[in-house]
Short mmCIF file of C-alpha atoms in Angstrom, two decimals:
data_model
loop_
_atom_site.label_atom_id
_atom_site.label_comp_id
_atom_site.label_asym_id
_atom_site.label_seq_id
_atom_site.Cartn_x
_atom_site.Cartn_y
_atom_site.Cartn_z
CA UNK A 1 0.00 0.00 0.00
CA UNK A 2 1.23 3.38 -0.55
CA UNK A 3 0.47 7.09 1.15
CA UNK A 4 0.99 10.48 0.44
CA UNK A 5 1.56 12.38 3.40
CA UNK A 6 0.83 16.37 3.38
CA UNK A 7 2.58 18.15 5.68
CA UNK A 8 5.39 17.30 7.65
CA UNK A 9 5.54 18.79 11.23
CA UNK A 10 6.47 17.06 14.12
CA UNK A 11 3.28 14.35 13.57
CA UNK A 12 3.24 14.39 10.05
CA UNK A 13 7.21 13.68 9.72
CA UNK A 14 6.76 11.21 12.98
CA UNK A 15 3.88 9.58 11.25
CA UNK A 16 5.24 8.91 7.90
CA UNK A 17 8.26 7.48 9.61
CA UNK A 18 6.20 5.00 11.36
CA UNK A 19 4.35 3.94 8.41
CA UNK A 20 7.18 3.17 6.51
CA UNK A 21 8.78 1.05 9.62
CA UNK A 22 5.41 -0.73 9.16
CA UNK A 23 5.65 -1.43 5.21
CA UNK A 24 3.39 1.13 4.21
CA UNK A 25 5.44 3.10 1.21
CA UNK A 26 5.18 6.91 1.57
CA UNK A 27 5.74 9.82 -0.45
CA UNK A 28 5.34 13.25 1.77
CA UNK A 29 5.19 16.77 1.00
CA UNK A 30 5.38 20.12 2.54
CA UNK A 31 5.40 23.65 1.51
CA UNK A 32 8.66 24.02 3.40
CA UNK A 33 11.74 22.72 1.63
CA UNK A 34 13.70 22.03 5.31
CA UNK A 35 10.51 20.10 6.07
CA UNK A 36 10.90 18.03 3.32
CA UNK A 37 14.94 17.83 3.50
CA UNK A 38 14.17 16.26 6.78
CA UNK A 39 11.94 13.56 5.88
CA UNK A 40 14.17 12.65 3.08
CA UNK A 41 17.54 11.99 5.71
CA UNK A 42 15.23 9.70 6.80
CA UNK A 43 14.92 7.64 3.55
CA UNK A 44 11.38 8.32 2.60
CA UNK A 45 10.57 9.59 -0.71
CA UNK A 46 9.32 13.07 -0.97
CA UNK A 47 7.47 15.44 -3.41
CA UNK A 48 8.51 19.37 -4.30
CA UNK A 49 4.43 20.02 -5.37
CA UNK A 50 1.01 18.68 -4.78
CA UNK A 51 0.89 18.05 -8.61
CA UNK A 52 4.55 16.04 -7.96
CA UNK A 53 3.49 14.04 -5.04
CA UNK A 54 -0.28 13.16 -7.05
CA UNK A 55 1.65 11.74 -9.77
CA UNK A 56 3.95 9.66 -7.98
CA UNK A 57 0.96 7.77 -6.49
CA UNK A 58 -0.89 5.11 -8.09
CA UNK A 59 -4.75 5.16 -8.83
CA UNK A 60 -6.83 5.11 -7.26
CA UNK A 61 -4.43 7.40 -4.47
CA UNK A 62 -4.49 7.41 -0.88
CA UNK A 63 -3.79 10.78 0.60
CA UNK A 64 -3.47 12.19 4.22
CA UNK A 65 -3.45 15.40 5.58
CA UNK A 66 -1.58 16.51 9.11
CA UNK A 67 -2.06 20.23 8.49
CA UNK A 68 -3.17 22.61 11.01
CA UNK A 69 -7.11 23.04 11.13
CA UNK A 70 -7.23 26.80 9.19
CA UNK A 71 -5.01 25.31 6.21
CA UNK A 72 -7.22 22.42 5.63
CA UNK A 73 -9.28 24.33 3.11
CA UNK A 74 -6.69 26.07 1.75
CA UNK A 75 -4.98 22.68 0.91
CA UNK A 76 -8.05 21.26 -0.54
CA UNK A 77 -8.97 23.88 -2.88
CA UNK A 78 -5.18 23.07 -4.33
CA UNK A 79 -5.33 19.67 -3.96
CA UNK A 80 -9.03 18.06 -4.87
CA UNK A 81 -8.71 19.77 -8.76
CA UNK A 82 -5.22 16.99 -8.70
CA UNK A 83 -7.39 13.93 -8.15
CA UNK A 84 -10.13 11.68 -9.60
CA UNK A 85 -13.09 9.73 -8.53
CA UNK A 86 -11.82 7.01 -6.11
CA UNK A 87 -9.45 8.49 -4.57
CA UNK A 88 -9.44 9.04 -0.89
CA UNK A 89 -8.38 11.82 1.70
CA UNK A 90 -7.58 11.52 5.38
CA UNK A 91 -7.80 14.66 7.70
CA UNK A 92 -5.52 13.57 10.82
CA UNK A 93 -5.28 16.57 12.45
CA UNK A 94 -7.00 18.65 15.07
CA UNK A 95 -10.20 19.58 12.75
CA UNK A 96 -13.54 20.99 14.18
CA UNK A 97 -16.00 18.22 13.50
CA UNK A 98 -18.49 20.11 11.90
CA UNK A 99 -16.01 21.53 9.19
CA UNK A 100 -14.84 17.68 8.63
CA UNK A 101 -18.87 16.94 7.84
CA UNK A 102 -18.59 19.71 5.26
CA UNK A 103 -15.46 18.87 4.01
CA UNK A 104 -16.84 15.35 4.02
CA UNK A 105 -19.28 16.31 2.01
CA UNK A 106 -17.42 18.31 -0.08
CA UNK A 107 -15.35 15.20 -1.48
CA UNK A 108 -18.12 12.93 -2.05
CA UNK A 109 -19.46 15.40 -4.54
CA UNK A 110 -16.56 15.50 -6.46
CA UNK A 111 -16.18 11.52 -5.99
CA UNK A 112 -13.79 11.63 -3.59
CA UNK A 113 -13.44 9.70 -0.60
CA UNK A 114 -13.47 11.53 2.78
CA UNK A 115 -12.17 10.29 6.24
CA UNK A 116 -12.00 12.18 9.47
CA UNK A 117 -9.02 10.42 11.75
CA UNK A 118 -8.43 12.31 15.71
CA UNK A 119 -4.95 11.42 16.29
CA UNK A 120 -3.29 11.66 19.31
CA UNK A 121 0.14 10.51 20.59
CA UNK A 122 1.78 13.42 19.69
CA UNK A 123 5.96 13.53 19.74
CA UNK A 124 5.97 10.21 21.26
CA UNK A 125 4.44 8.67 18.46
CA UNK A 126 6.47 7.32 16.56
CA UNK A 127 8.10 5.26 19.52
CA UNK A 128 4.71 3.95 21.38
CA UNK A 129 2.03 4.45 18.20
CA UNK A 130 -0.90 6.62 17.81
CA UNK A 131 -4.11 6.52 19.28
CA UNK A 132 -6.75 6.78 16.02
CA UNK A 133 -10.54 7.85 16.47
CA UNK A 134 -11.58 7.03 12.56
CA UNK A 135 -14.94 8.54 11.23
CA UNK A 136 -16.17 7.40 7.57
CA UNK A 137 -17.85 5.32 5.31
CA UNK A 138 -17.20 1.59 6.23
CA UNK A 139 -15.62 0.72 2.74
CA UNK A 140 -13.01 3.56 2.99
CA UNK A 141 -11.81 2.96 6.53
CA UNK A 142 -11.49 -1.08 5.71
CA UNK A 143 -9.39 0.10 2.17
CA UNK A 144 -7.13 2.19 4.63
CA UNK A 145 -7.09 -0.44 7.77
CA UNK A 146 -3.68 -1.20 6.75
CA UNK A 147 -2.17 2.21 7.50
CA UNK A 148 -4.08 2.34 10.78
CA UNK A 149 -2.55 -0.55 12.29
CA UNK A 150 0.44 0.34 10.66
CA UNK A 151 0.31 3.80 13.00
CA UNK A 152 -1.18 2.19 16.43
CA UNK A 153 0.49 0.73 18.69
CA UNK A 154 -0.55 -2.84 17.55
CA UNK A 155 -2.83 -3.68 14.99
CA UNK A 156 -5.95 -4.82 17.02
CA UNK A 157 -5.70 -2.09 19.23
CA UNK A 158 -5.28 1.32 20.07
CA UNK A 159 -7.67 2.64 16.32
CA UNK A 160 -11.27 2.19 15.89
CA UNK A 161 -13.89 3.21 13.30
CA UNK A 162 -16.39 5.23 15.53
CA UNK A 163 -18.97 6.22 13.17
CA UNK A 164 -19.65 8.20 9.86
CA UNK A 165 -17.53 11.62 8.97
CA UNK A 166 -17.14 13.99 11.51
CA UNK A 167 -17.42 11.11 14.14
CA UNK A 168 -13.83 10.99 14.38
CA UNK A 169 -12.88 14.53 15.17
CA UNK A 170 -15.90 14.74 17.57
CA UNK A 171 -14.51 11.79 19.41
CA UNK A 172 -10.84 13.78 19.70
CA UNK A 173 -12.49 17.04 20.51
CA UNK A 174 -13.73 15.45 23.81
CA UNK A 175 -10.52 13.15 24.16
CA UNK A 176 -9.02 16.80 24.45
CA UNK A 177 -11.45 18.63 26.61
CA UNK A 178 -10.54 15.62 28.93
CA UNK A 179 -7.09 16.00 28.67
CA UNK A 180 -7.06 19.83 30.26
CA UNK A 181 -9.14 18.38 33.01
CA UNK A 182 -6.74 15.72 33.87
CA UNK A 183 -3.98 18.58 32.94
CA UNK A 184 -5.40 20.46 35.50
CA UNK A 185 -6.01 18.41 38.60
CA UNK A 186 -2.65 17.40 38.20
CA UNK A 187 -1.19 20.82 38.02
CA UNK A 188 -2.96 21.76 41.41
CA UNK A 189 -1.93 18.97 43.32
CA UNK A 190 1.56 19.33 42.59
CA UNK A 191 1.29 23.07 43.24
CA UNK A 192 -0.14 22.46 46.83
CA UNK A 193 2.82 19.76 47.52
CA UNK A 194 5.03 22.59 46.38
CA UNK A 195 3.32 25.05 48.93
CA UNK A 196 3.40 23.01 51.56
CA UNK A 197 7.09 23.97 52.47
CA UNK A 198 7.80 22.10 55.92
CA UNK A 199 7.82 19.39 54.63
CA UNK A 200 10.10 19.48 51.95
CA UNK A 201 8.57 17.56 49.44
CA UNK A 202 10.39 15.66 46.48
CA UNK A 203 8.05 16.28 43.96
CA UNK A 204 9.96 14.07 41.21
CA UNK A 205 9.73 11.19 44.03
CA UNK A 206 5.91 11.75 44.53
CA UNK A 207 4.91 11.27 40.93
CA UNK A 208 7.30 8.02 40.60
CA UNK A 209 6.00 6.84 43.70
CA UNK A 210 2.22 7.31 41.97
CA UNK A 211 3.04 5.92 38.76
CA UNK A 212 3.04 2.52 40.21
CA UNK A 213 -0.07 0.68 41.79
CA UNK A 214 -1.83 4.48 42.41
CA UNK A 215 -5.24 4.69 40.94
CA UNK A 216 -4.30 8.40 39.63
CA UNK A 217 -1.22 6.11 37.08
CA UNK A 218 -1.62 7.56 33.48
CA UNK A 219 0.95 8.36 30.89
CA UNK A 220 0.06 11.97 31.77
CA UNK A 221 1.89 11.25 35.14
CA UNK A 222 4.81 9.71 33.48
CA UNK A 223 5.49 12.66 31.58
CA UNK A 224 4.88 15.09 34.89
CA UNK A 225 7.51 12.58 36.76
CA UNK A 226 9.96 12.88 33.83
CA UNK A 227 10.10 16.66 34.07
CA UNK A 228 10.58 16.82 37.49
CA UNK A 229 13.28 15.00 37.51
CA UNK A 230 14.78 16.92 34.83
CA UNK A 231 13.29 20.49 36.31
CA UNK A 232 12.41 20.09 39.63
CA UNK A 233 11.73 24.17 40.07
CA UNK A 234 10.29 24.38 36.22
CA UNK A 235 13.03 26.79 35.66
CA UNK A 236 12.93 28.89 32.85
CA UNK A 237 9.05 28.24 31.96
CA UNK A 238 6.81 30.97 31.81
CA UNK A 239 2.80 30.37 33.47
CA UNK A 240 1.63 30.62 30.12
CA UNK A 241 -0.77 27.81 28.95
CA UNK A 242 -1.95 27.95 25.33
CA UNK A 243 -4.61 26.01 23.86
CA UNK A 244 -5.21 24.86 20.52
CA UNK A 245 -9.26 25.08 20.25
CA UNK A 246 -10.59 21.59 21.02
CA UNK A 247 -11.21 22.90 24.33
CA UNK A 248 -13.12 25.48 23.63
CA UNK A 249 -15.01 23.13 21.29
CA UNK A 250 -16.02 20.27 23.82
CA UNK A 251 -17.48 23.60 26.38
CA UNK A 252 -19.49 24.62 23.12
CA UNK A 253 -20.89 21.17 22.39
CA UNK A 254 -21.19 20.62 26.28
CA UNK A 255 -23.06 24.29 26.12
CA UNK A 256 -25.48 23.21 23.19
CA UNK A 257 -26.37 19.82 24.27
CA UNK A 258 -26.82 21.17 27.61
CA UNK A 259 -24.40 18.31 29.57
CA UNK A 260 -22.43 19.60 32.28
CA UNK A 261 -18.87 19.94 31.97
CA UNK A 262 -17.79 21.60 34.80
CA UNK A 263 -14.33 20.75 35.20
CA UNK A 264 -13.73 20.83 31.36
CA UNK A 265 -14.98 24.41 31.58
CA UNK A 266 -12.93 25.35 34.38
CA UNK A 267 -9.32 23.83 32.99
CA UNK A 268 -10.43 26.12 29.90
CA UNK A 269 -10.72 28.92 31.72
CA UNK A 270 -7.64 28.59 34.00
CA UNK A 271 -5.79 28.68 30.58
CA UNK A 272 -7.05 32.35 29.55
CA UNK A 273 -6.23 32.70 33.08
CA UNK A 274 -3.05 31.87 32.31
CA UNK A 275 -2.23 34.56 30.23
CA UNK A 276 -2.96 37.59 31.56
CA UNK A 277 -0.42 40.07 33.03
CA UNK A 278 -1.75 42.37 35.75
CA UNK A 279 -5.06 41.08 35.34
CA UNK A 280 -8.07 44.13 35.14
CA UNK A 281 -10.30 41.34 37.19
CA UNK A 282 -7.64 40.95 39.76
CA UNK A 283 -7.18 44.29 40.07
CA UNK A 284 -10.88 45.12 40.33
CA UNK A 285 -11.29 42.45 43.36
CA UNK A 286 -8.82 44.28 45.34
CA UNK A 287 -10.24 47.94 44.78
CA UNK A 288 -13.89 46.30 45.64
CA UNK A 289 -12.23 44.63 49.02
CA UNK A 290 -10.68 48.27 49.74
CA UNK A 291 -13.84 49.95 49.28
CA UNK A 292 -16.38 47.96 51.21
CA UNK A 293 -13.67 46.68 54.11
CA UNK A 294 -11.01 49.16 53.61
CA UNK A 295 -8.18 46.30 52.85
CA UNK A 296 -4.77 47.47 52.00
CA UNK A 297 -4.53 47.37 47.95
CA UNK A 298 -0.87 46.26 47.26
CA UNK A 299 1.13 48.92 45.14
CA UNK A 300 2.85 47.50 42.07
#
């Protein structure tokens, strides 16, 4: 079986890597010649143009995209005029589910197969496979089976078909707004240890200790214990916590379905919260405390 792989970042380079370890031949391509110089150290074919990296696929052509979310459209307006009627698309990335259904649709119309894969695993993919929430028509996810067990972390497990297009990106999209819960929790426990200075607490020691037998274990934790042990004073890292939009996603779907997602909400929120200097709220509690109680307001 062979793959053309669009855009090669840190997943999609990772990725095509992995599916050539697992006999899957791959062509990949990126808009960025370093991008593609670095693929190619690897041994792995690449492609200078869309129009290149069509051609050097047989019919009918397997193609997946790990592109950021707001160049998906962008690279199908280049890229569907390239192809013909039984050809097939993945979008791996970090799509909005809805904009997969239209994409989705989009493709079908012109004969193309669509297929909407979550991926996560991120950096450490490569080494310990991917975890693959697939949404589609059955005949396309069984025609690309082969690359998903190629990219998991065996071939029975760890990938699933979960239902038509957009089922697979609404599937991530909560897989995330989970993740900045868990994020979270985590990130105020080990703050209160780290408060709580009479007793001196090896932080690094604490999460090793948990990552065995504890019912809080998750790879999560095995990354927190790893940086500890590297940082145990997370020198040099600013309190500034981005997010990438599937959080705010799963608190809008939570919002319109009306299910609460209280702690979801909250990890969101801590984020913005994250990133504001001198804060106009903060600022706004302590003139209200001076006013009604006459607290001391702090000078800056």
């Amino acid at each position: 079986m062979e793959l053309g792989m669009i855009g090669l970042g840190r997943m999609g380079a990772n990725m095509a890597q992995r599916l050539q370890q697992g006999g899957i031949a791959v062509t990949g391509f990126d808009h960025g010649q370093p991008a593609r110089e670095r693929l190619a150290a690897t041994g792995i074919a690449t492609a200078a143009t869309l129009e290149e990296l069509v051609q050097a696929l047989p019919a009918p052509r397997a193609l997946w995209l790990m592109v950021p979310s707001e160049v998906v459209d962008t690279v199908l307006d280049q890229l569907l005029p390239l192809l013909a009627p039984g050809d097939l698309l993945v979008d791996g990335g970090n799509s909005w589910y809805r904009h997969s259904q239209q994409r989705g649709a989009r493709c079908v119309e012109q004969g193309v197969g669509f297929v909407d894969c979550g991926t996560s695993g991120g950096v450490w993919g490569l080494q310990e496979g991917y975890c693959l929430m697939v949404g589609g028509e059955p005949a396309g996810v069984q025609r690309l089976a082969p690359l998903f067990g190629a990219l998991a972390p065996a071939q029975d497990r760890g990938w699933a078909h979960v239902g038509p297009v957009g089922a697979g990106h609404f599937c991530k999209m909560v897989h995330n707004g989970i993740e900045y819960g868990m994020m979270q929790a985590y990130a105020e426990g080990f703050a209160l240890m780290e408060k709580k200075q009479e007793f001196a607490l090896d932080l690094a020691q604490v999460a090793e200790v948990w990552r065995h037998g504890s019912v809080v274990r998750s790879w999560l934790l095995d990354l927190s214990a790893a940086t500890l042990q590297r940082n145990p004073g997370l020198e040099g890292i600013a309190p500034y916590v981005a997010d990438s939009g599937e959080g705010r996603w799963t608190v809008a779907e939570a919002l319109e379905l009306e299910v609460p997602a209280p702690v979801i909400t909250q990890s969101l929120l801590e984020r913005l919260r994250s990133r504001q200097d001198n804060s106009f709220a903060d600022r706004m509690l302590a003139a209200m405390r001076n006013e009604f109680g006459g607290h001391a307001i702090r000078k800056p």
